[in-house]
Amino acid sequence: MKRFSAALLLLCTACALLSSGCSGRDAAGHSTDFFAMNTAMTMEAYGDGAEAGLSVAESEINCLDALWSVGNSGSEIVRINAKGGELCDDTLAILKEALEIYSITDGAFDITVYPLMKQWGFYSGEYKVMTGGELSELLRLVGSDKLTLNGNSLTFGEPGMGIDFGGIAKGYASDRAIQIFAENGVESAIVSLGGNIQVLGTKPDGTPWRIAIRNPVDENVPIGIVSVTDKAVITSGGYERYFEKDGKTYHHILDPKTGTPAQSGLSSVTIVCGRGVLADGLSTALFVMGKEKALEFWRGKADLFDAVLVTDAGEISITAGLDGFFSSDFDFEVIR
Amino acid sequence: MKTRYWILLFLAVLLLCAAAAWHIENTKPSEALAGVYQNGRLVRTVDLSAVTEPYDIVLTEAGSCDVRVEPGKIYILSSTCPDQLCVKHGPLGGGLPVACLPNKVVIRWLSETDKGYDAMTDAVN
């Protein structure tokens, strides 16, 4: 009997060891996949409030999408672009964020590129290369300094002006999702809104989230991996959304000052910071600025964000705050 | 006699553990398993390592989307969407799914090999 008990004990110990070796993340996870804001979205959350948090966050993102879709005739943004008017709380909040980013980036990020984006065909897919007089006319309609916000009422300085939150809407949405998760008691989560990544806390096992940065020229070999906790990691680049005409490539990130696709010598900019909306806007702005201006800008705001820049020649630069948190198979320089 | 008994028992347990480990390893989902989703629903699972002959999965719930499956490869062959971005995307490869937004079709890995990261940031928009 004693021998049998000992054998049983040994067997149980072996099974326990075996099962503990197979366990993965140590908390129950839930995830959801859906379409919104013209892209595929994935959210993953861990903890007791995960399921409820995901459901509320998905509804919230769908609501924001309905407000700001320039392709939806019933959206608030379409109504506003027709003749200005009163804004709901979320639209007012994102507009204020957009104006702040416009201000600190000296206009490198500008939501009033709407008429340009429309005429270039980036909404309809019926692309047209804008040049000469037509371009000059459209540039008259660009500039957030021509917007007047009185309370929650927006007026445009010129007829034909319009705004598009496409450059920051997903960042705003990921901020809201993370906020909703936190309100629901979720301690660990990751959202990917069409390639915009934002994380809450650490992974369930307590280690930082590891976010790969897409290589502009080879999607199978990331340019590097950044380890983050409670951060948004958001990339802008011209390599995904573009059209070709007469052998020339035209991407969708327009320089608000020239009205044409930004040719700054950068192929991608990734921003790492605590707020999705800021990361989203700054990734576009720094892409437009080019490397030298972008780094000068960072030096003045190093407490706000960090960045990974990739030039057209494939050179990688990271800002000092990422030193020790960024790994890559490629050579890279650390900017201080 | 006692020592011999314990050695035999130890070997038996070791054998049991090895068998269990082998079973677990071999019942893991294939690392080449792709999922085809429409309107957020998983409509087809494809083990690309088991494909020997090319075939098509035609999805017509929204617009029409023709998904081509070949040995080790899955991609959107044709679609009624206006921008054709999904067709230009080519085969499912890196961290991001192949997506046809107008037709609400997504192809993504169900069990990715361990790439050493949790997600990939990309300049989709």
Short mmCIF file of C-alpha atoms in Angstrom, two decimals:
data_model
loop_
_atom_site.label_atom_id
_atom_site.label_comp_id
_atom_site.label_asym_id
_atom_site.label_seq_id
_atom_site.Cartn_x
_atom_site.Cartn_y
_atom_site.Cartn_z
CA MET A 1 0.00 0.00 0.00
CA LYS A 2 2.86 2.29 0.97
CA ARG A 3 4.56 1.52 -2.30
CA PHE A 4 1.36 2.26 -4.20
CA SER A 5 0.94 5.61 -2.44
CA ALA A 6 4.51 6.58 -3.17
CA ALA A 7 4.09 5.67 -6.82
CA LEU A 8 0.86 7.65 -7.01
CA LEU A 9 2.57 10.67 -5.44
CA LEU A 10 5.41 10.46 -7.91
CA LEU A 11 2.97 10.20 -10.81
CA CYS A 12 0.98 13.23 -9.62
CA THR A 13 4.18 15.25 -9.21
CA ALA A 14 5.24 14.37 -12.73
CA CYS A 15 1.84 15.34 -14.14
CA ALA A 16 1.86 18.64 -12.23
CA LEU A 17 5.32 19.45 -13.55
CA LEU A 18 4.21 18.54 -17.04
CA SER A 19 1.07 20.66 -16.94
CA SER A 20 2.82 23.69 -15.45
CA GLY A 21 5.35 23.52 -18.27
CA CYS A 22 2.55 23.79 -20.78
CA SER A 23 0.72 26.75 -19.34
CA GLY A 24 0.79 29.95 -21.40
CA ARG A 25 -0.41 33.36 -20.30
CA ASP A 26 -1.49 33.31 -16.71
CA ALA A 27 -4.78 35.17 -17.02
CA ALA A 28 -7.94 34.56 -18.99
CA GLY A 29 -7.78 36.53 -22.24
CA HIS A 30 -10.48 37.67 -24.61
CA SER A 31 -10.14 39.20 -28.04
CA THR A 32 -12.24 40.73 -30.77
CA ASP A 33 -11.72 41.39 -34.48
CA PHE A 34 -13.84 43.90 -36.37
CA PHE A 35 -13.86 46.52 -39.11
CA ALA A 36 -13.99 50.23 -38.43
CA MET A 37 -12.36 53.41 -39.74
CA ASN A 38 -11.65 51.69 -43.05
CA THR A 39 -9.39 49.11 -41.51
CA ALA A 40 -9.25 45.79 -39.68
CA MET A 41 -9.01 46.09 -35.90
CA THR A 42 -7.96 43.60 -33.24
CA MET A 43 -8.18 44.05 -29.48
CA GLU A 44 -6.99 41.62 -26.82
CA ALA A 45 -7.60 42.09 -23.10
CA TYR A 46 -6.83 40.09 -19.96
CA GLY A 47 -8.51 39.99 -16.60
CA ASP A 48 -11.98 39.88 -15.07
CA GLY A 49 -13.38 42.88 -16.94
CA ALA A 50 -11.87 41.90 -20.28
CA GLU A 51 -15.02 40.69 -22.02
CA ALA A 52 -17.13 43.69 -20.95
CA GLY A 53 -14.30 46.10 -21.70
CA LEU A 54 -13.85 44.75 -25.22
CA SER A 55 -17.55 45.01 -25.93
CA VAL A 56 -17.79 48.63 -24.73
CA ALA A 57 -14.57 49.64 -26.50
CA GLU A 58 -15.73 48.12 -29.81
CA SER A 59 -19.05 50.00 -29.57
CA GLU A 60 -17.21 53.23 -28.77
CA ILE A 61 -14.89 52.86 -31.77
CA ASN A 62 -17.86 52.17 -34.05
CA CYS A 63 -19.52 55.35 -32.72
CA LEU A 64 -16.39 57.41 -33.40
CA ASP A 65 -16.20 55.91 -36.88
CA ALA A 66 -19.81 56.91 -37.54
CA LEU A 67 -19.01 60.48 -36.43
CA TRP A 68 -15.86 61.00 -38.46
CA SER A 69 -16.19 58.96 -41.63
CA VAL A 70 -15.75 61.31 -44.60
CA GLY A 71 -17.34 58.64 -46.80
CA ASN A 72 -20.55 58.40 -44.76
CA SER A 73 -23.08 61.04 -45.82
CA GLY A 74 -24.74 60.89 -42.40
CA SER A 75 -21.59 61.52 -40.38
CA GLU A 76 -20.95 64.61 -38.30
CA ILE A 77 -17.77 65.39 -40.21
CA VAL A 78 -19.67 65.48 -43.54
CA ARG A 79 -22.24 67.84 -42.00
CA ILE A 80 -19.50 70.06 -40.58
CA ASN A 81 -17.55 70.10 -43.84
CA ALA A 82 -20.67 71.28 -45.66
CA LYS A 83 -21.12 74.48 -43.65
CA GLY A 84 -19.44 74.28 -40.25
CA GLY A 85 -21.63 74.12 -37.15
CA GLU A 86 -21.86 72.68 -33.67
CA LEU A 87 -19.69 69.77 -32.62
CA CYS A 88 -20.45 66.94 -30.20
CA ASP A 89 -18.09 66.37 -27.26
CA ASP A 90 -15.86 63.78 -28.95
CA THR A 91 -15.52 65.84 -32.14
CA LEU A 92 -14.73 68.92 -30.11
CA ALA A 93 -12.13 66.96 -28.12
CA ILE A 94 -10.37 65.55 -31.18
CA LEU A 95 -10.50 68.94 -32.93
CA LYS A 96 -8.73 70.53 -29.97
CA GLU A 97 -6.09 67.78 -30.09
CA ALA A 98 -5.65 68.37 -33.83
CA LEU A 99 -5.25 72.12 -33.37
CA GLU A 100 -2.70 71.58 -30.60
CA ILE A 101 -0.62 69.22 -32.78
CA TYR A 102 -0.92 71.68 -35.68
CA SER A 103 0.40 74.40 -33.40
CA ILE A 104 3.37 72.53 -31.90
CA THR A 105 4.45 71.09 -35.27
CA ASP A 106 4.26 74.45 -37.03
CA GLY A 107 1.59 73.13 -39.40
CA ALA A 108 3.34 69.90 -40.43
CA PHE A 109 0.20 68.11 -39.23
CA ASP A 110 -2.96 69.74 -40.51
CA ILE A 111 -6.50 68.37 -40.65
CA THR A 112 -7.50 70.97 -43.26
CA VAL A 113 -5.78 68.97 -46.03
CA TYR A 114 -9.26 67.52 -46.66
CA PRO A 115 -9.88 69.34 -50.01
CA LEU A 116 -6.43 68.27 -51.21
CA MET A 117 -6.95 64.63 -50.21
CA LYS A 118 -10.30 64.68 -51.97
CA GLN A 119 -8.96 66.12 -55.23
CA TRP A 120 -5.96 63.80 -55.27
CA GLY A 121 -8.55 60.96 -55.13
CA PHE A 122 -7.42 59.35 -51.88
CA TYR A 123 -11.04 59.01 -50.72
CA SER A 124 -12.63 57.78 -53.94
CA GLY A 125 -9.73 55.81 -55.41
CA GLU A 126 -10.09 57.86 -58.61
CA TYR A 127 -6.58 59.28 -58.46
CA LYS A 128 -5.45 62.48 -60.13
CA VAL A 129 -2.07 64.19 -59.99
CA MET A 130 -2.58 67.78 -58.84
CA THR A 131 -0.31 70.48 -60.25
CA GLY A 132 -0.16 74.16 -61.22
CA GLY A 133 -3.12 76.48 -60.80
CA GLU A 134 -5.50 73.82 -59.53
CA LEU A 135 -3.06 72.99 -56.74
CA SER A 136 -2.54 76.66 -55.86
CA GLU A 137 -6.31 77.17 -55.61
CA LEU A 138 -6.63 74.21 -53.25
CA LEU A 139 -3.72 75.38 -51.10
CA ARG A 140 -5.71 78.55 -50.37
CA LEU A 141 -8.15 76.29 -48.49
CA VAL A 142 -5.48 74.72 -46.28
CA GLY A 143 -4.43 75.96 -42.85
CA SER A 144 -5.91 75.25 -39.44
CA ASP A 145 -5.27 78.89 -38.58
CA LYS A 146 -8.28 79.62 -40.84
CA LEU A 147 -10.57 77.66 -38.50
CA THR A 148 -12.52 79.52 -35.83
CA LEU A 149 -13.73 77.60 -32.81
CA ASN A 150 -16.24 79.48 -30.71
CA GLY A 151 -17.36 77.30 -27.80
CA ASN A 152 -18.35 74.11 -29.57
CA SER A 153 -19.11 75.81 -32.88
CA LEU A 154 -16.69 75.58 -35.82
CA THR A 155 -16.57 77.98 -38.75
CA PHE A 156 -14.31 77.87 -41.80
CA GLY A 157 -12.42 80.94 -42.99
CA GLU A 158 -12.91 80.10 -46.68
CA PRO A 159 -15.77 78.45 -48.57
CA GLY A 160 -14.69 74.99 -49.74
CA MET A 161 -12.54 74.28 -46.69
CA GLY A 162 -12.96 71.00 -44.83
CA ILE A 163 -11.35 68.86 -42.18
CA ASP A 164 -10.39 65.20 -41.97
CA PHE A 165 -9.48 63.47 -38.70
CA GLY A 166 -8.04 60.48 -40.57
CA GLY A 167 -4.53 61.33 -39.35
CA ILE A 168 -5.44 61.05 -35.66
CA ALA A 169 -8.81 59.28 -35.41
CA LYS A 170 -7.33 55.84 -34.78
CA GLY A 171 -4.95 57.26 -32.19
CA TYR A 172 -7.88 58.94 -30.43
CA ALA A 173 -9.84 55.66 -30.67
CA SER A 174 -7.02 53.59 -29.16
CA ASP A 175 -6.74 56.07 -26.28
CA ARG A 176 -10.48 55.64 -25.64
CA ALA A 177 -10.23 51.84 -25.84
CA ILE A 178 -7.38 51.77 -23.31
CA GLN A 179 -9.31 54.16 -21.04
CA ILE A 180 -12.40 51.93 -21.24
CA PHE A 181 -10.34 48.83 -20.44
CA ALA A 182 -8.89 50.54 -17.38
CA GLU A 183 -12.37 51.61 -16.24
CA ASN A 184 -13.48 47.98 -16.52
CA GLY A 185 -10.65 46.69 -14.38
CA VAL A 186 -8.52 45.33 -17.21
CA GLU A 187 -4.84 45.47 -16.31
CA SER A 188 -3.32 44.07 -19.47
CA ALA A 189 -4.41 44.74 -23.06
CA ILE A 190 -3.18 45.37 -26.58
CA VAL A 191 -5.08 46.98 -29.44
CA SER A 192 -4.10 47.07 -33.09
CA LEU A 193 -6.25 49.51 -35.02
CA GLY A 194 -5.06 48.94 -38.57
CA GLY A 195 -1.42 48.81 -37.51
CA ASN A 196 -1.71 51.49 -34.81
CA ILE A 197 -0.67 49.68 -31.64
CA GLN A 198 -1.41 50.73 -28.08
CA VAL A 199 -0.91 48.68 -24.92
CA LEU A 200 -2.21 48.79 -21.39
CA GLY A 201 0.18 47.65 -18.68
CA THR A 202 2.50 44.74 -19.27
CA LYS A 203 1.73 41.38 -20.79
CA PRO A 204 -0.15 39.07 -18.40
CA ASP A 205 3.15 37.41 -17.49
CA GLY A 206 4.49 40.75 -16.28
CA THR A 207 6.95 41.36 -19.12
CA PRO A 208 6.77 44.36 -21.50
CA TRP A 209 4.88 44.04 -24.78
CA ARG A 210 7.18 43.55 -27.76
CA ILE A 211 6.07 45.58 -30.78
CA ALA A 212 7.72 45.02 -34.14
CA ILE A 213 8.09 47.93 -36.54
CA ARG A 214 7.21 47.13 -40.13
CA ASN A 215 10.08 47.29 -42.59
CA PRO A 216 8.99 49.59 -45.45
CA VAL A 217 10.66 47.35 -48.02
CA ASP A 218 10.15 43.82 -46.64
CA GLU A 219 7.10 43.01 -44.56
CA ASN A 220 8.60 39.72 -43.38
CA VAL A 221 11.65 41.27 -41.70
CA PRO A 222 10.77 44.02 -39.19
CA ILE A 223 13.27 46.83 -38.83
CA GLY A 224 13.29 46.22 -35.09
CA ILE A 225 11.32 45.51 -31.95
CA VAL A 226 10.51 48.00 -29.23
CA SER A 227 9.61 46.84 -25.69
CA VAL A 228 6.87 48.95 -24.14
CA THR A 229 4.47 49.23 -21.21
CA ASP A 230 1.48 51.64 -21.22
CA LYS A 231 2.44 53.14 -24.57
CA ALA A 232 1.16 53.75 -28.09
CA VAL A 233 3.43 52.71 -30.95
CA ILE A 234 2.22 54.29 -34.17
CA THR A 235 3.81 54.43 -37.61
CA SER A 236 3.34 56.68 -40.63
CA GLY A 237 4.81 55.95 -44.02
CA GLY A 238 4.01 56.22 -47.66
CA TYR A 239 4.63 52.58 -48.56
CA GLU A 240 1.13 51.19 -47.94
CA ARG A 241 -1.30 53.69 -49.42
CA TYR A 242 -0.26 55.12 -52.77
CA PHE A 243 -0.92 55.10 -56.49
CA GLU A 244 1.31 55.09 -59.52
CA LYS A 245 0.98 57.23 -62.60
CA ASP A 246 3.38 57.53 -65.53
CA GLY A 247 5.99 55.53 -63.63
CA LYS A 248 5.89 57.78 -60.58
CA THR A 249 4.59 56.86 -57.13
CA TYR A 250 2.33 59.21 -55.17
CA HIS A 251 1.64 58.37 -51.52
CA HIS A 252 -1.14 59.70 -49.32
CA ILE A 253 0.78 61.80 -46.77
CA LEU A 254 0.46 65.30 -48.19
CA ASP A 255 2.72 68.12 -47.12
CA PRO A 256 0.21 70.84 -46.12
CA LYS A 257 2.61 73.51 -47.37
CA THR A 258 3.07 72.14 -50.90
CA GLY A 259 -0.14 70.18 -51.33
CA THR A 260 1.82 67.26 -52.76
CA PRO A 261 2.99 63.95 -51.23
CA ALA A 262 5.76 64.73 -48.72
CA GLN A 263 9.19 63.99 -50.13
CA SER A 264 11.22 64.35 -46.96
CA GLY A 265 13.70 61.52 -47.40
CA LEU A 266 11.94 59.39 -44.78
CA SER A 267 10.19 56.15 -45.60
CA SER A 268 8.65 55.67 -42.16
CA VAL A 269 8.32 57.33 -38.77
CA THR A 270 7.27 55.46 -35.63
CA ILE A 271 6.29 57.37 -32.53
CA VAL A 272 6.32 55.83 -29.05
CA CYS A 273 4.45 57.79 -26.42
CA GLY A 274 1.82 57.55 -23.72
CA ARG A 275 -1.04 58.94 -25.80
CA GLY A 276 -2.32 57.42 -29.04
CA VAL A 277 -3.74 60.63 -30.47
CA LEU A 278 -0.42 62.44 -30.03
CA ALA A 279 1.58 59.52 -31.43
CA ASP A 280 -0.72 59.38 -34.45
CA GLY A 281 -0.46 63.10 -35.23
CA LEU A 282 3.27 63.31 -34.58
CA SER A 283 4.08 60.32 -36.78
CA THR A 284 2.52 62.17 -39.72
CA ALA A 285 4.10 65.50 -38.78
CA LEU A 286 7.63 64.11 -38.40
CA PHE A 287 7.27 62.21 -41.68
CA VAL A 288 6.46 65.52 -43.38
CA MET A 289 9.32 67.36 -41.60
CA GLY A 290 12.11 65.02 -42.68
CA LYS A 291 14.90 63.66 -40.50
CA GLU A 292 16.78 66.81 -39.50
CA LYS A 293 13.73 68.88 -38.62
CA ALA A 294 12.10 65.90 -36.91
CA LEU A 295 15.10 65.36 -34.65
CA GLU A 296 15.31 69.06 -33.87
CA PHE A 297 11.62 68.94 -32.94
CA TRP A 298 12.20 65.85 -30.76
CA ARG A 299 15.06 67.54 -28.89
CA GLY A 300 12.61 70.22 -27.79
CA LYS A 301 9.97 67.69 -26.70
CA ALA A 302 11.96 64.63 -25.60
CA ASP A 303 9.83 64.33 -22.47
CA LEU A 304 6.71 63.87 -24.63
CA PHE A 305 7.70 61.10 -27.02
CA ASP A 306 10.39 58.97 -28.67
CA ALA A 307 10.75 58.04 -32.31
CA VAL A 308 12.20 55.54 -34.76
CA LEU A 309 13.02 57.05 -38.15
CA VAL A 310 13.80 55.10 -41.30
CA THR A 311 15.19 57.00 -44.28
CA ASP A 312 14.59 56.20 -47.94
CA ALA A 313 18.12 54.75 -47.93
CA GLY A 314 17.13 52.38 -45.10
CA GLU A 315 19.12 54.10 -42.33
CA ILE A 316 17.52 53.64 -38.91
CA SER A 317 17.70 56.23 -36.11
CA ILE A 318 16.15 55.94 -32.66
CA THR A 319 15.85 58.69 -30.08
CA ALA A 320 17.64 58.34 -26.73
CA GLY A 321 14.59 57.30 -24.70
CA LEU A 322 14.40 54.05 -26.65
CA ASP A 323 18.03 53.12 -26.02
CA GLY A 324 17.93 49.74 -24.30
CA PHE A 325 14.29 49.16 -25.30
CA PHE A 326 14.89 48.73 -29.04
CA SER A 327 16.50 45.73 -30.68
CA SER A 328 17.22 45.19 -34.36
CA ASP A 329 19.10 42.93 -36.74
CA PHE A 330 20.06 46.09 -38.63
CA ASP A 331 22.53 48.82 -37.69
CA PHE A 332 20.96 51.85 -36.06
CA GLU A 333 22.10 55.10 -34.51
CA VAL A 334 20.91 56.50 -31.19
CA ILE A 335 20.12 60.21 -31.35
CA ARG A 336 20.81 62.22 -28.19
CA MET B 1 14.99 -5.67 -4.83
CA LYS B 2 13.66 -2.37 -3.46
CA THR B 3 16.16 -0.32 -5.49
CA ARG B 4 15.26 -2.20 -8.63
CA TYR B 5 11.60 -1.52 -8.02
CA TRP B 6 12.17 2.25 -7.67
CA ILE B 7 14.37 2.37 -10.78
CA LEU B 8 11.65 0.61 -12.78
CA LEU B 9 9.00 2.95 -11.40
CA PHE B 10 11.14 6.00 -12.20
CA LEU B 11 11.67 4.77 -15.77
CA ALA B 12 7.93 4.13 -16.15
CA VAL B 13 7.09 7.68 -15.02
CA LEU B 14 9.79 9.10 -17.30
CA LEU B 15 8.32 7.16 -20.20
CA LEU B 16 4.85 8.44 -19.35
CA CYS B 17 6.09 12.06 -19.28
CA ALA B 18 7.87 11.64 -22.60
CA ALA B 19 4.71 10.16 -24.15
CA ALA B 20 2.59 13.01 -22.77
CA ALA B 21 5.06 15.63 -24.04
CA TRP B 22 5.08 14.01 -27.47
CA HIS B 23 1.28 14.00 -27.51
CA ILE B 24 1.06 17.69 -26.53
CA GLU B 25 3.66 18.69 -29.10
CA ASN B 26 1.88 16.80 -31.86
CA THR B 27 -1.60 18.04 -31.07
CA LYS B 28 -0.55 21.72 -31.30
CA PRO B 29 -2.25 23.48 -34.19
CA SER B 30 -0.23 23.64 -37.37
CA GLU B 31 2.05 26.64 -37.67
CA ALA B 32 0.81 27.15 -41.23
CA LEU B 33 -2.83 27.47 -40.27
CA ALA B 34 -4.59 30.41 -41.91
CA GLY B 35 -8.11 31.61 -41.11
CA VAL B 36 -10.43 33.19 -43.68
CA TYR B 37 -12.94 35.58 -42.10
CA GLN B 38 -15.93 37.35 -43.57
CA ASN B 39 -17.96 39.89 -41.60
CA GLY B 40 -15.89 38.94 -38.55
CA ARG B 41 -16.84 35.24 -38.78
CA LEU B 42 -14.27 32.52 -39.37
CA VAL B 43 -15.63 30.89 -42.52
CA ARG B 44 -12.70 28.65 -43.42
CA THR B 45 -9.55 27.25 -41.84
CA VAL B 46 -6.73 26.27 -44.20
CA ASP B 47 -3.62 24.28 -43.27
CA LEU B 48 -1.24 25.60 -45.91
CA SER B 49 1.31 22.86 -45.19
CA ALA B 50 -1.25 20.26 -46.25
CA VAL B 51 -2.30 21.88 -49.53
CA THR B 52 -1.14 19.91 -52.58
CA GLU B 53 -3.31 21.34 -55.36
CA PRO B 54 -4.37 25.01 -55.81
CA TYR B 55 -8.02 25.81 -55.22
CA ASP B 56 -10.23 28.87 -54.72
CA ILE B 57 -12.53 29.95 -51.92
CA VAL B 58 -15.17 32.27 -53.38
CA LEU B 59 -16.83 34.62 -50.88
CA THR B 60 -19.92 36.43 -52.09
CA GLU B 61 -21.58 37.68 -48.90
CA ALA B 62 -20.73 41.35 -49.57
CA GLY B 63 -19.06 41.84 -52.96
CA SER B 64 -17.26 38.97 -54.61
CA CYS B 65 -13.83 37.99 -53.33
CA ASP B 66 -11.83 35.09 -54.73
CA VAL B 67 -9.28 33.66 -52.27
CA ARG B 68 -6.61 31.47 -53.92
CA VAL B 69 -5.02 28.69 -51.88
CA GLU B 70 -1.75 27.13 -53.08
CA PRO B 71 0.82 24.93 -51.34
CA GLY B 72 2.22 27.13 -48.53
CA LYS B 73 0.47 30.23 -49.84
CA ILE B 74 -2.88 32.05 -49.55
CA TYR B 75 -3.86 35.34 -51.14
CA ILE B 76 -6.76 37.28 -52.66
CA LEU B 77 -6.72 36.52 -56.36
CA SER B 78 -9.50 38.88 -57.35
CA SER B 79 -12.03 41.15 -55.72
CA THR B 80 -14.83 43.47 -56.76
CA CYS B 81 -13.49 46.22 -54.46
CA PRO B 82 -12.58 49.50 -56.17
CA ASP B 83 -9.03 50.02 -54.89
CA GLN B 84 -7.75 46.42 -55.30
CA LEU B 85 -5.41 46.94 -52.32
CA CYS B 86 -6.14 43.42 -51.12
CA VAL B 87 -5.08 41.93 -54.45
CA LYS B 88 -1.94 44.09 -54.54
CA HIS B 89 -1.09 42.95 -50.99
CA GLY B 90 -0.11 39.50 -52.28
CA PRO B 91 0.20 36.38 -50.11
CA LEU B 92 -0.26 36.31 -46.34
CA GLY B 93 3.22 36.77 -44.95
CA GLY B 94 4.32 39.07 -42.14
CA GLY B 95 2.54 40.25 -39.05
CA LEU B 96 -0.44 41.88 -40.71
CA PRO B 97 -3.47 40.15 -42.18
CA VAL B 98 -4.57 40.39 -45.79
CA ALA B 99 -7.76 42.45 -45.69
CA CYS B 100 -10.38 43.43 -48.24
CA LEU B 101 -12.26 46.16 -46.40
CA PRO B 102 -15.17 46.74 -48.82
CA ASN B 103 -15.95 43.03 -48.87
CA LYS B 104 -15.16 42.61 -45.16
CA VAL B 105 -12.78 39.72 -45.80
CA VAL B 106 -9.70 39.08 -43.66
CA ILE B 107 -7.11 36.33 -44.00
CA ARG B 108 -4.79 35.92 -41.05
CA TRP B 109 -2.61 33.37 -39.34
CA LEU B 110 -4.40 31.33 -36.71
CA SER B 111 -1.21 30.03 -35.16
CA GLU B 112 1.77 32.13 -36.01
CA THR B 113 5.24 30.79 -35.47
CA ASP B 114 6.96 32.54 -32.60
CA LYS B 115 8.31 35.64 -34.26
CA GLY B 116 9.44 37.10 -30.98
CA TYR B 117 6.91 39.92 -30.88
CA ASP B 118 3.29 40.52 -29.90
CA ALA B 119 2.13 42.84 -32.69
CA MET B 120 3.49 44.83 -35.59
CA THR B 121 2.98 48.54 -36.13
CA ASP B 122 2.38 49.48 -39.74
CA ALA B 123 1.52 52.56 -41.74
CA VAL B 124 -1.76 51.25 -43.07
CA ASN B 125 -3.47 54.64 -43.17
#
